[in-house]
Short mmCIF file of C-alpha atoms in Angstrom, two decimals:
data_model
loop_
_atom_site.label_atom_id
_atom_site.label_comp_id
_atom_site.label_asym_id
_atom_site.label_seq_id
_atom_site.Cartn_x
_atom_site.Cartn_y
_atom_site.Cartn_z
CA UNK A 1 -109.63 5.64 -30.39
CA UNK A 2 -108.66 4.61 -33.84
CA UNK A 3 -105.01 5.61 -34.05
CA UNK A 4 -103.25 4.97 -30.77
CA UNK A 5 -105.78 2.42 -29.47
CA UNK A 6 -105.46 0.34 -32.60
CA UNK A 7 -101.67 0.64 -32.48
CA UNK A 8 -101.61 -0.69 -28.93
CA UNK A 9 -104.20 -3.44 -29.46
CA UNK A 10 -102.33 -4.56 -32.56
CA UNK A 11 -99.31 -5.54 -30.47
CA UNK A 12 -98.77 -8.97 -28.98
CA UNK A 13 -98.33 -9.33 -25.22
CA UNK A 14 -94.50 -9.52 -25.43
CA UNK A 15 -94.46 -6.44 -27.64
CA UNK A 16 -96.69 -4.58 -25.17
CA UNK A 17 -94.42 -5.50 -22.26
CA UNK A 18 -91.35 -4.43 -24.24
CA UNK A 19 -92.97 -1.11 -25.18
CA UNK A 20 -93.92 -0.49 -21.57
CA UNK A 21 -90.40 -1.35 -20.38
CA UNK A 22 -88.74 0.93 -22.93
CA UNK A 23 -90.98 3.88 -22.18
CA UNK A 24 -90.39 3.38 -18.47
CA UNK A 25 -86.67 3.82 -19.03
CA UNK A 26 -87.38 6.76 -21.35
CA UNK A 27 -89.13 8.54 -18.49
CA UNK A 28 -86.15 8.10 -16.16
CA UNK A 29 -84.24 11.08 -17.66
CA UNK A 30 -87.15 13.40 -16.90
CA UNK A 31 -87.40 12.01 -13.38
CA UNK A 32 -83.66 12.51 -12.85
CA UNK A 33 -83.73 16.10 -14.09
CA UNK A 34 -86.92 17.02 -12.23
CA UNK A 35 -85.78 15.42 -8.96
CA UNK A 36 -82.11 16.37 -8.79
CA UNK A 37 -81.43 19.24 -11.20
CA UNK A 38 -84.42 21.58 -11.05
CA UNK A 39 -84.43 21.93 -7.22
CA UNK A 40 -80.90 23.36 -7.47
CA UNK A 41 -82.37 26.60 -8.83
CA UNK A 42 -84.00 27.18 -5.44
CA UNK A 43 -80.92 26.50 -3.32
CA UNK A 44 -77.84 27.38 -5.39
CA UNK A 45 -77.16 30.81 -6.92
CA UNK A 46 -76.32 31.35 -10.59
CA UNK A 47 -74.30 30.29 -12.47
CA UNK A 48 -73.75 27.19 -10.31
CA UNK A 49 -77.39 26.14 -10.61
CA UNK A 50 -77.14 26.20 -14.41
CA UNK A 51 -73.95 24.16 -14.32
CA UNK A 52 -75.63 21.49 -12.19
CA UNK A 53 -78.70 21.51 -14.44
CA UNK A 54 -76.65 21.02 -17.62
CA UNK A 55 -74.50 18.30 -16.07
CA UNK A 56 -77.50 16.30 -14.85
CA UNK A 57 -79.34 16.79 -18.16
CA UNK A 58 -76.36 15.51 -20.15
CA UNK A 59 -76.04 12.51 -17.85
CA UNK A 60 -79.76 11.65 -18.12
CA UNK A 61 -79.67 11.85 -21.93
CA UNK A 62 -76.62 9.58 -22.11
CA UNK A 63 -78.29 7.11 -19.72
CA UNK A 64 -81.46 7.05 -21.86
CA UNK A 65 -79.52 6.20 -25.04
CA UNK A 66 -77.50 3.56 -23.21
CA UNK A 67 -80.62 1.95 -21.75
CA UNK A 68 -82.32 1.77 -25.16
CA UNK A 69 -79.35 0.12 -26.89
CA UNK A 70 -78.71 -2.24 -23.97
CA UNK A 71 -82.34 -3.41 -24.06
CA UNK A 72 -81.80 -4.25 -27.73
CA UNK A 73 -78.83 -6.35 -26.64
CA UNK A 74 -80.91 -8.23 -24.06
CA UNK A 75 -83.28 -9.23 -26.90
CA UNK A 76 -80.38 -10.29 -29.14
CA UNK A 77 -80.93 -7.55 -31.74
CA UNK A 78 -77.54 -5.85 -31.51
CA UNK A 79 -74.14 -6.35 -29.87
CA UNK A 80 -73.56 -5.09 -26.37
CA UNK A 81 -72.73 -1.33 -26.56
CA UNK A 82 -69.50 -1.68 -24.60
CA UNK A 83 -68.09 1.75 -25.49
CA UNK A 84 -71.32 3.49 -24.58
CA UNK A 85 -71.44 1.66 -21.25
CA UNK A 86 -67.87 2.74 -20.47
CA UNK A 87 -68.78 6.28 -21.47
CA UNK A 88 -71.79 6.25 -19.16
CA UNK A 89 -69.77 4.84 -16.28
CA UNK A 90 -67.05 7.45 -16.71
CA UNK A 91 -69.56 10.27 -17.12
CA UNK A 92 -71.41 9.14 -13.99
CA UNK A 93 -68.27 9.36 -11.86
CA UNK A 94 -67.02 12.61 -13.40
CA UNK A 95 -70.38 14.43 -13.29
CA UNK A 96 -71.05 13.30 -9.72
CA UNK A 97 -67.64 14.51 -8.51
CA UNK A 98 -67.76 17.78 -10.47
CA UNK A 99 -71.26 18.57 -9.24
CA UNK A 100 -70.15 17.91 -5.68
CA UNK A 101 -67.05 20.08 -5.95
CA UNK A 102 -68.85 22.92 -7.74
CA UNK A 103 -71.68 22.97 -5.26
CA UNK A 104 -69.41 22.86 -2.21
CA UNK A 105 -66.65 25.20 -3.35
CA UNK A 106 -68.53 27.50 -5.70
CA UNK A 107 -70.45 30.64 -4.77
CA UNK A 108 -72.09 30.18 -1.42
CA UNK A 109 -75.84 29.80 -1.51
CA UNK A 110 -78.67 29.12 0.85
CA UNK A 111 -78.09 25.41 1.08
CA UNK A 112 -75.25 24.29 -1.17
CA UNK A 113 -74.62 21.16 0.90
CA UNK A 114 -78.13 19.77 0.47
CA UNK A 115 -78.11 20.48 -3.26
CA UNK A 116 -74.66 18.94 -3.66
CA UNK A 117 -75.64 15.78 -1.81
CA UNK A 118 -78.87 15.41 -3.79
CA UNK A 119 -77.19 15.76 -7.19
CA UNK A 120 -74.30 13.53 -6.14
CA UNK A 121 -76.52 10.67 -4.95
CA UNK A 122 -78.97 11.04 -7.82
CA UNK A 123 -76.41 10.87 -10.61
CA UNK A 124 -74.66 7.87 -9.08
CA UNK A 125 -77.95 6.01 -8.47
CA UNK A 126 -79.35 6.47 -11.99
CA UNK A 127 -75.98 5.67 -13.54
CA UNK A 128 -75.53 2.43 -11.60
CA UNK A 129 -79.14 1.42 -12.27
CA UNK A 130 -78.70 1.89 -16.01
CA UNK A 131 -75.39 0.01 -16.08
CA UNK A 132 -77.14 -2.91 -14.36
CA UNK A 133 -79.02 -3.59 -17.63
CA UNK A 134 -75.79 -4.99 -19.07
CA UNK A 135 -75.16 -7.33 -16.11
CA UNK A 136 -76.74 -10.79 -16.04
CA UNK A 137 -75.57 -12.03 -12.62
CA UNK A 138 -77.23 -10.77 -9.42
CA UNK A 139 -73.94 -11.09 -7.54
CA UNK A 140 -72.24 -8.59 -9.83
CA UNK A 141 -75.17 -6.19 -9.47
CA UNK A 142 -74.80 -6.27 -5.69
CA UNK A 143 -71.06 -5.68 -5.99
CA UNK A 144 -71.75 -2.74 -8.30
CA UNK A 145 -74.10 -1.09 -5.82
CA UNK A 146 -71.76 -1.64 -2.86
CA UNK A 147 -68.78 -0.42 -4.88
CA UNK A 148 -70.65 2.77 -5.80
CA UNK A 149 -71.51 3.38 -2.15
CA UNK A 150 -67.93 2.86 -1.01
CA UNK A 151 -66.65 5.09 -3.80
CA UNK A 152 -69.18 7.79 -2.90
CA UNK A 153 -67.97 7.84 0.69
CA UNK A 154 -64.32 7.82 -0.37
CA UNK A 155 -64.82 10.78 -2.75
CA UNK A 156 -67.07 12.84 -0.48
CA UNK A 157 -64.53 13.17 2.35
CA UNK A 158 -61.66 14.64 0.25
CA UNK A 159 -64.17 16.96 -1.44
CA UNK A 160 -64.91 18.58 1.88
CA UNK A 161 -67.90 16.64 3.20
CA UNK A 162 -67.70 15.75 6.91
CA UNK A 163 -67.34 12.07 7.76
CA UNK A 164 -70.93 11.70 9.06
CA UNK A 165 -72.23 13.37 5.93
CA UNK A 166 -70.12 11.07 3.75
CA UNK A 167 -71.54 8.04 5.58
CA UNK A 168 -75.05 9.31 5.03
CA UNK A 169 -74.28 9.85 1.34
CA UNK A 170 -72.92 6.29 1.05
CA UNK A 171 -76.06 4.89 2.70
CA UNK A 172 -78.27 6.96 0.42
CA UNK A 173 -76.40 5.60 -2.62
CA UNK A 174 -76.93 2.04 -1.40
CA UNK A 175 -80.68 2.58 -1.08
CA UNK A 176 -81.24 4.58 -4.26
CA UNK A 177 -78.81 2.69 -6.49
CA UNK A 178 -80.09 -0.61 -5.09
CA UNK A 179 -83.67 0.36 -5.94
CA UNK A 180 -82.86 1.38 -9.51
CA UNK A 181 -80.67 -1.69 -10.00
CA UNK A 182 -83.48 -3.96 -8.82
CA UNK A 183 -85.89 -2.14 -11.15
CA UNK A 184 -83.58 -2.71 -14.12
CA UNK A 185 -82.96 -6.36 -13.29
CA UNK A 186 -86.65 -7.11 -12.73
CA UNK A 187 -87.65 -5.34 -15.96
CA UNK A 188 -85.21 -7.41 -18.03
CA UNK A 189 -86.25 -10.63 -16.29
CA UNK A 190 -89.95 -9.93 -16.87
CA UNK A 191 -89.38 -9.04 -20.53
CA UNK A 192 -87.39 -12.22 -21.19
CA UNK A 193 -89.94 -14.36 -19.32
CA UNK A 194 -92.84 -13.02 -21.37
CA UNK A 195 -91.01 -13.67 -24.64
CA UNK A 196 -90.08 -17.19 -23.52
CA UNK A 197 -93.69 -17.97 -22.59
CA UNK A 198 -94.85 -16.72 -25.98
CA UNK A 199 -92.28 -18.88 -27.75
CA UNK A 200 -93.38 -21.89 -25.68
CA UNK A 201 -96.95 -21.27 -26.74
CA UNK A 202 -95.97 -21.19 -30.40
CA UNK A 203 -93.89 -24.34 -29.93
CA UNK A 204 -96.84 -26.14 -28.37
CA UNK A 205 -99.02 -25.31 -31.37
CA UNK A 206 -96.32 -26.46 -33.81
CA UNK A 207 -95.89 -29.70 -31.85
CA UNK A 208 -99.61 -30.36 -32.08
CA UNK A 209 -99.44 -29.97 -35.86
CA UNK A 210 -96.33 -32.18 -36.04
CA UNK A 211 -98.03 -34.85 -33.93
CA UNK A 212 -101.00 -34.85 -36.29
CA UNK A 213 -98.69 -35.24 -39.27
CA UNK A 214 -96.97 -38.17 -37.60
CA UNK A 215 -100.30 -39.81 -36.85
CA UNK A 216 -101.44 -39.45 -40.44
CA UNK A 217 -98.08 -40.76 -41.68
CA UNK A 218 -98.33 -43.81 -39.39
CA UNK A 219 -101.84 -44.57 -40.64
CA UNK A 220 -100.73 -44.40 -44.26
CA UNK A 221 -97.68 -46.54 -43.51
CA UNK A 222 -99.79 -49.19 -41.82
CA UNK A 223 -102.18 -49.31 -44.77
CA UNK A 224 -99.73 -48.97 -47.63
CA UNK A 225 -96.69 -50.81 -46.27
CA UNK A 226 -98.22 -54.24 -45.86
CA UNK A 227 -100.30 -54.14 -49.04
CA UNK A 228 -97.49 -52.85 -51.24
CA UNK A 229 -95.19 -55.58 -49.96
CA UNK A 230 -97.80 -58.21 -50.92
CA UNK A 231 -98.27 -56.57 -54.33
CA UNK A 232 -94.53 -56.64 -54.93
CA UNK A 233 -94.24 -60.32 -54.02
CA UNK A 234 -97.23 -61.44 -56.05
CA UNK A 235 -96.10 -59.36 -59.04
CA UNK A 236 -92.68 -61.01 -58.90
CA UNK A 237 -94.35 -64.43 -58.68
CA UNK A 238 -96.58 -63.61 -61.65
CA UNK A 239 -93.53 -62.56 -63.69
CA UNK A 240 -91.79 -65.86 -62.93
CA UNK A 241 -94.91 -67.86 -63.79
CA UNK A 242 -95.46 -65.93 -67.01
CA UNK A 243 -91.89 -66.58 -68.13
CA UNK A 244 -92.53 -70.28 -67.65
CA UNK A 245 -95.81 -70.10 -69.53
CA UNK A 246 -97.83 -71.14 -66.49
CA UNK A 247 -101.53 -70.12 -66.45
CA UNK A 248 -101.33 -69.38 -62.71
CA UNK A 249 -99.74 -66.03 -63.61
CA UNK A 250 -103.16 -64.70 -64.53
CA UNK A 251 -104.57 -65.65 -61.13
CA UNK A 252 -101.70 -63.92 -59.40
CA UNK A 253 -102.26 -60.70 -61.35
CA UNK A 254 -105.97 -60.87 -60.56
CA UNK A 255 -104.99 -61.08 -56.90
CA UNK A 256 -102.64 -58.09 -57.33
CA UNK A 257 -105.50 -56.15 -58.88
CA UNK A 258 -107.77 -57.05 -55.96
CA UNK A 259 -105.16 -55.97 -53.38
CA UNK A 260 -104.57 -52.70 -55.23
CA UNK A 261 -108.29 -51.90 -55.18
CA UNK A 262 -108.50 -52.83 -51.50
CA UNK A 263 -105.52 -50.58 -50.76
CA UNK A 264 -107.16 -47.74 -52.63
CA UNK A 265 -110.32 -48.18 -50.56
CA UNK A 266 -108.36 -48.24 -47.30
CA UNK A 267 -106.44 -45.10 -48.25
CA UNK A 268 -109.73 -43.35 -48.95
CA UNK A 269 -110.95 -44.36 -45.50
CA UNK A 270 -107.80 -43.01 -43.87
CA UNK A 271 -108.08 -39.71 -45.74
CA UNK A 272 -111.81 -39.52 -45.02
CA UNK A 273 -111.17 -40.07 -41.32
CA UNK A 274 -108.57 -37.29 -41.45
CA UNK A 275 -110.82 -34.87 -43.30
CA UNK A 276 -114.03 -35.57 -41.42
CA UNK A 277 -114.49 -34.35 -37.87
CA UNK A 278 -116.91 -35.37 -35.17
CA UNK A 279 -118.43 -32.20 -33.73
CA UNK A 280 -118.75 -33.36 -30.14
CA UNK A 281 -115.20 -34.68 -30.16
CA UNK A 282 -113.90 -31.43 -31.61
CA UNK A 283 -115.76 -29.38 -28.98
CA UNK A 284 -114.24 -31.45 -26.17
CA UNK A 285 -110.83 -31.29 -27.82
CA UNK A 286 -111.03 -27.50 -28.26
CA UNK A 287 -111.87 -27.08 -24.57
CA UNK A 288 -109.00 -29.34 -23.54
CA UNK A 289 -106.42 -27.69 -25.82
CA UNK A 290 -107.40 -24.12 -24.88
CA UNK A 291 -107.51 -24.93 -21.17
CA UNK A 292 -104.03 -26.48 -21.40
CA UNK A 293 -102.84 -23.25 -23.06
CA UNK A 294 -104.08 -21.20 -20.09
CA UNK A 295 -107.20 -19.88 -21.86
CA UNK A 296 -110.52 -20.03 -20.02
CA UNK A 297 -112.74 -21.94 -22.46
CA UNK A 298 -116.50 -22.32 -21.99
CA UNK A 299 -118.43 -24.73 -24.23
CA UNK A 300 -122.21 -24.60 -24.15
CA UNK A 301 -125.06 -26.22 -26.01
CA UNK A 302 -123.40 -29.26 -27.66
CA UNK A 303 -125.81 -31.25 -29.83
CA UNK A 304 -125.78 -34.88 -30.91
CA UNK A 305 -127.83 -36.41 -33.69
CA UNK A 306 -126.79 -33.95 -36.36
CA UNK A 307 -126.19 -35.31 -39.87
CA UNK A 308 -122.64 -36.49 -40.45
CA UNK A 309 -121.90 -33.91 -43.14
CA UNK A 310 -123.01 -31.05 -40.87
CA UNK A 311 -120.97 -32.40 -37.96
CA UNK A 312 -117.92 -32.63 -40.20
CA UNK A 313 -118.30 -29.07 -41.48
CA UNK A 314 -118.89 -27.56 -38.03
CA UNK A 315 -116.12 -29.71 -36.56
CA UNK A 316 -113.71 -28.11 -39.01
CA UNK A 317 -114.96 -24.68 -37.95
CA UNK A 318 -114.22 -25.52 -34.29
CA UNK A 319 -110.81 -26.89 -35.24
CA UNK A 320 -109.86 -23.83 -37.30
CA UNK A 321 -111.18 -21.38 -34.69
CA UNK A 322 -109.20 -23.16 -31.97
CA UNK A 323 -106.04 -22.82 -34.06
CA UNK A 324 -106.61 -19.10 -34.55
CA UNK A 325 -107.21 -18.51 -30.85
CA UNK A 326 -103.96 -20.31 -30.03
CA UNK A 327 -101.78 -18.75 -32.69
CA UNK A 328 -103.12 -15.22 -32.95
CA UNK A 329 -103.78 -12.51 -30.44
CA UNK A 330 -103.51 -12.91 -26.69
CA UNK A 331 -106.76 -14.52 -25.62
CA UNK A 332 -107.59 -15.07 -21.97
CA UNK A 333 -111.18 -16.24 -22.54
CA UNK A 334 -112.93 -18.13 -25.31
CA UNK A 335 -116.63 -19.03 -25.51
CA UNK A 336 -117.94 -21.69 -27.88
CA UNK A 337 -121.71 -21.97 -28.17
CA UNK A 338 -123.90 -24.19 -30.31
CA UNK A 339 -127.65 -23.77 -30.67
CA UNK A 340 -130.43 -25.08 -32.89
CA UNK A 341 -133.34 -22.79 -33.74
CA UNK A 342 -135.75 -22.45 -36.63
CA UNK A 343 -134.21 -25.29 -38.56
CA UNK A 344 -130.66 -23.93 -38.43
CA UNK A 345 -127.57 -24.84 -36.45
CA UNK A 346 -125.52 -21.84 -35.31
CA UNK A 347 -121.97 -22.25 -34.01
CA UNK A 348 -120.36 -19.18 -32.42
CA UNK A 349 -116.76 -18.87 -31.27
CA UNK A 350 -115.87 -15.62 -29.48
CA UNK A 351 -112.52 -14.72 -27.91
CA UNK A 352 -110.88 -11.67 -26.45
CA UNK A 353 -107.31 -10.48 -26.99
CA UNK A 354 -107.83 -10.01 -30.75
CA UNK A 355 -104.98 -7.87 -32.20
CA UNK A 356 -105.99 -4.93 -34.33
CA UNK A 357 -109.27 -5.63 -36.10
CA UNK A 358 -109.44 -9.31 -35.34
CA UNK A 359 -107.69 -12.62 -35.42
CA UNK A 360 -107.08 -13.78 -38.91
CA UNK A 361 -110.20 -12.05 -40.06
CA UNK A 362 -111.24 -11.74 -43.61
CA UNK A 363 -114.15 -10.16 -45.31
CA UNK A 364 -117.38 -11.99 -45.85
CA UNK A 365 -116.86 -12.35 -49.56
CA UNK A 366 -115.72 -15.93 -49.34
CA UNK A 367 -112.10 -15.22 -50.25
CA UNK A 368 -109.17 -14.64 -47.98
CA UNK A 369 -107.48 -11.31 -47.85
CA UNK A 370 -103.98 -11.07 -49.31
CA UNK A 371 -101.38 -12.19 -46.82
CA UNK A 372 -103.91 -13.66 -44.39
CA UNK A 373 -103.82 -17.27 -45.50
CA UNK A 374 -106.68 -19.46 -46.68
CA UNK A 375 -108.12 -20.89 -43.46
CA UNK A 376 -111.42 -18.96 -43.45
CA UNK A 377 -111.78 -19.28 -47.22
CA UNK A 378 -111.42 -23.07 -46.87
CA UNK A 379 -114.07 -23.10 -44.14
CA UNK A 380 -116.47 -21.19 -46.37
CA UNK A 381 -115.97 -23.75 -49.10
CA UNK A 382 -116.77 -26.59 -46.67
CA UNK A 383 -119.86 -24.82 -45.35
CA UNK A 384 -121.01 -24.02 -48.86
CA UNK A 385 -121.27 -27.77 -49.49
CA UNK A 386 -123.97 -27.96 -46.79
CA UNK A 387 -125.54 -24.56 -47.73
CA UNK A 388 -123.93 -22.90 -44.71
CA UNK A 389 -122.47 -19.43 -44.27
CA UNK A 390 -119.52 -18.12 -42.25
CA UNK A 391 -119.10 -14.69 -40.73
CA UNK A 392 -115.92 -13.56 -38.99
CA UNK A 393 -114.81 -10.20 -37.68
CA UNK A 394 -114.43 -7.90 -34.64
CA UNK A 395 -117.33 -7.85 -32.19
CA UNK A 396 -116.35 -4.86 -30.10
CA UNK A 397 -113.24 -3.69 -28.33
CA UNK A 398 -110.67 -6.47 -28.09
CA UNK A 399 -113.22 -9.13 -29.17
CA UNK A 400 -113.34 -11.38 -32.23
CA UNK A 401 -116.34 -13.49 -33.22
CA UNK A 402 -116.67 -16.30 -35.74
CA UNK A 403 -120.18 -17.54 -36.57
CA UNK A 404 -121.18 -20.49 -38.76
CA UNK A 405 -124.81 -21.17 -39.70
CA UNK A 406 -125.95 -24.36 -41.40
CA UNK A 407 -129.56 -25.28 -42.30
CA UNK A 408 -130.87 -28.60 -41.04
CA UNK A 409 -132.57 -31.14 -43.28
CA UNK A 410 -136.34 -31.22 -42.67
CA UNK A 411 -136.26 -34.71 -41.14
CA UNK A 412 -133.28 -34.03 -38.82
CA UNK A 413 -134.15 -33.58 -35.13
CA UNK A 414 -130.96 -33.38 -33.03
CA UNK A 415 -130.88 -34.45 -29.43
CA UNK A 416 -129.26 -32.31 -26.80
CA UNK A 417 -126.35 -33.75 -24.87
CA UNK A 418 -124.59 -32.49 -21.77
CA UNK A 419 -121.66 -30.18 -22.25
CA UNK A 420 -118.13 -31.39 -21.49
CA UNK A 421 -117.26 -31.02 -17.83
CA UNK A 422 -115.24 -27.83 -17.23
CA UNK A 423 -111.66 -28.62 -16.34
CA UNK A 424 -112.23 -32.30 -17.03
CA UNK A 425 -109.90 -34.47 -19.04
CA UNK A 426 -111.45 -34.85 -22.49
CA UNK A 427 -110.93 -38.07 -24.32
CA UNK A 428 -108.07 -38.17 -26.82
CA UNK A 429 -108.83 -36.04 -29.85
CA UNK A 430 -107.37 -37.14 -33.17
CA UNK A 431 -107.22 -33.62 -34.61
CA UNK A 432 -106.82 -31.08 -31.80
CA UNK A 433 -105.33 -28.35 -33.95
CA UNK A 434 -105.62 -27.73 -37.66
CA UNK A 435 -102.51 -27.16 -39.69
CA UNK A 436 -104.16 -24.51 -41.85
CA UNK A 437 -104.46 -21.09 -40.28
CA UNK A 438 -106.11 -18.02 -41.51
#
């Protein structure tokens, strides 16, 4: 369970789809050999059966290498292997014709015709299907399949196949090559679509962070811009009055001092509003953000009446956990629960799709692991200010759980409030996603 299971769970969804696609094409050579080469040993005498087996095996190996390198090209990791594609196309035609001629005009066996037709159609079909990986337009894929069918019929007649048999071979090539071509085209389309969706998800998270930065910048500009302009004007006026020896210069500087202190207070309020978080607002915002990202989010047990410092600390936990669910793993479900019992508030965030051993997990020592960022360590510092603790780690196969516990003051009796309506439109949240990730 540990080795291969962890290796697979540690992959993102696009990486899993790519691995599945690659191994599907890696199994095609075995299918080609088992379906078209091995049956020849039961119908064609030696050494013709061995010739057919070696020809089909060489073709399947060349097709496997070509498919692997062409998939790299579809992901933009290497140039298109043009020479290898030409080599595969040439080998497909040559091996198909040679196998047909050898089977028909070699030593007579029990059923040389059936074996020849099977190898001929199989090699052409797998070859055309593999070459389709390098074609982006559906029209060209259709032309490739039809061209292979016409070429098969045109080659089969001079090789000694009767006209009806050549027509049947051409029809078989259309069906088989069309199926493998569709498989190749659909596999590439699905792989690209999954990667594009993953990039869109990352872009959405980055846009949320950028929007928050813009909001904070606008607030600071509104506070600082006006007051600094007044300070500049009054300072210039005080300089002019002082040069003239007027006593009003002192009054102007006193006013500058007052404005500077007022600006300092307003900046503190802006920063405090940015750093503090309302728990109920953050719960509604987390549900709205995760639902918009296609993650089924269930919020239960929200509580009002908690002290402001506890709401702020737990609000940051919700904000950080939401960020981790969005940016790490491949969650399809997230459950956020809040309960009060025995004088303690417990917030639990649990999600599936955790890669490896968890999403941004760190040990419970209060420090972040190397290379994992400082998100959880920062949360522990915030909770420590209210005597709270944070635990984060895997909670079973494919699950990750983050739990925050904070003791309540003796005189604090929170009131229960209804949970946000599922699927509803939560009110605008000033801080839907935290910039700091673990």
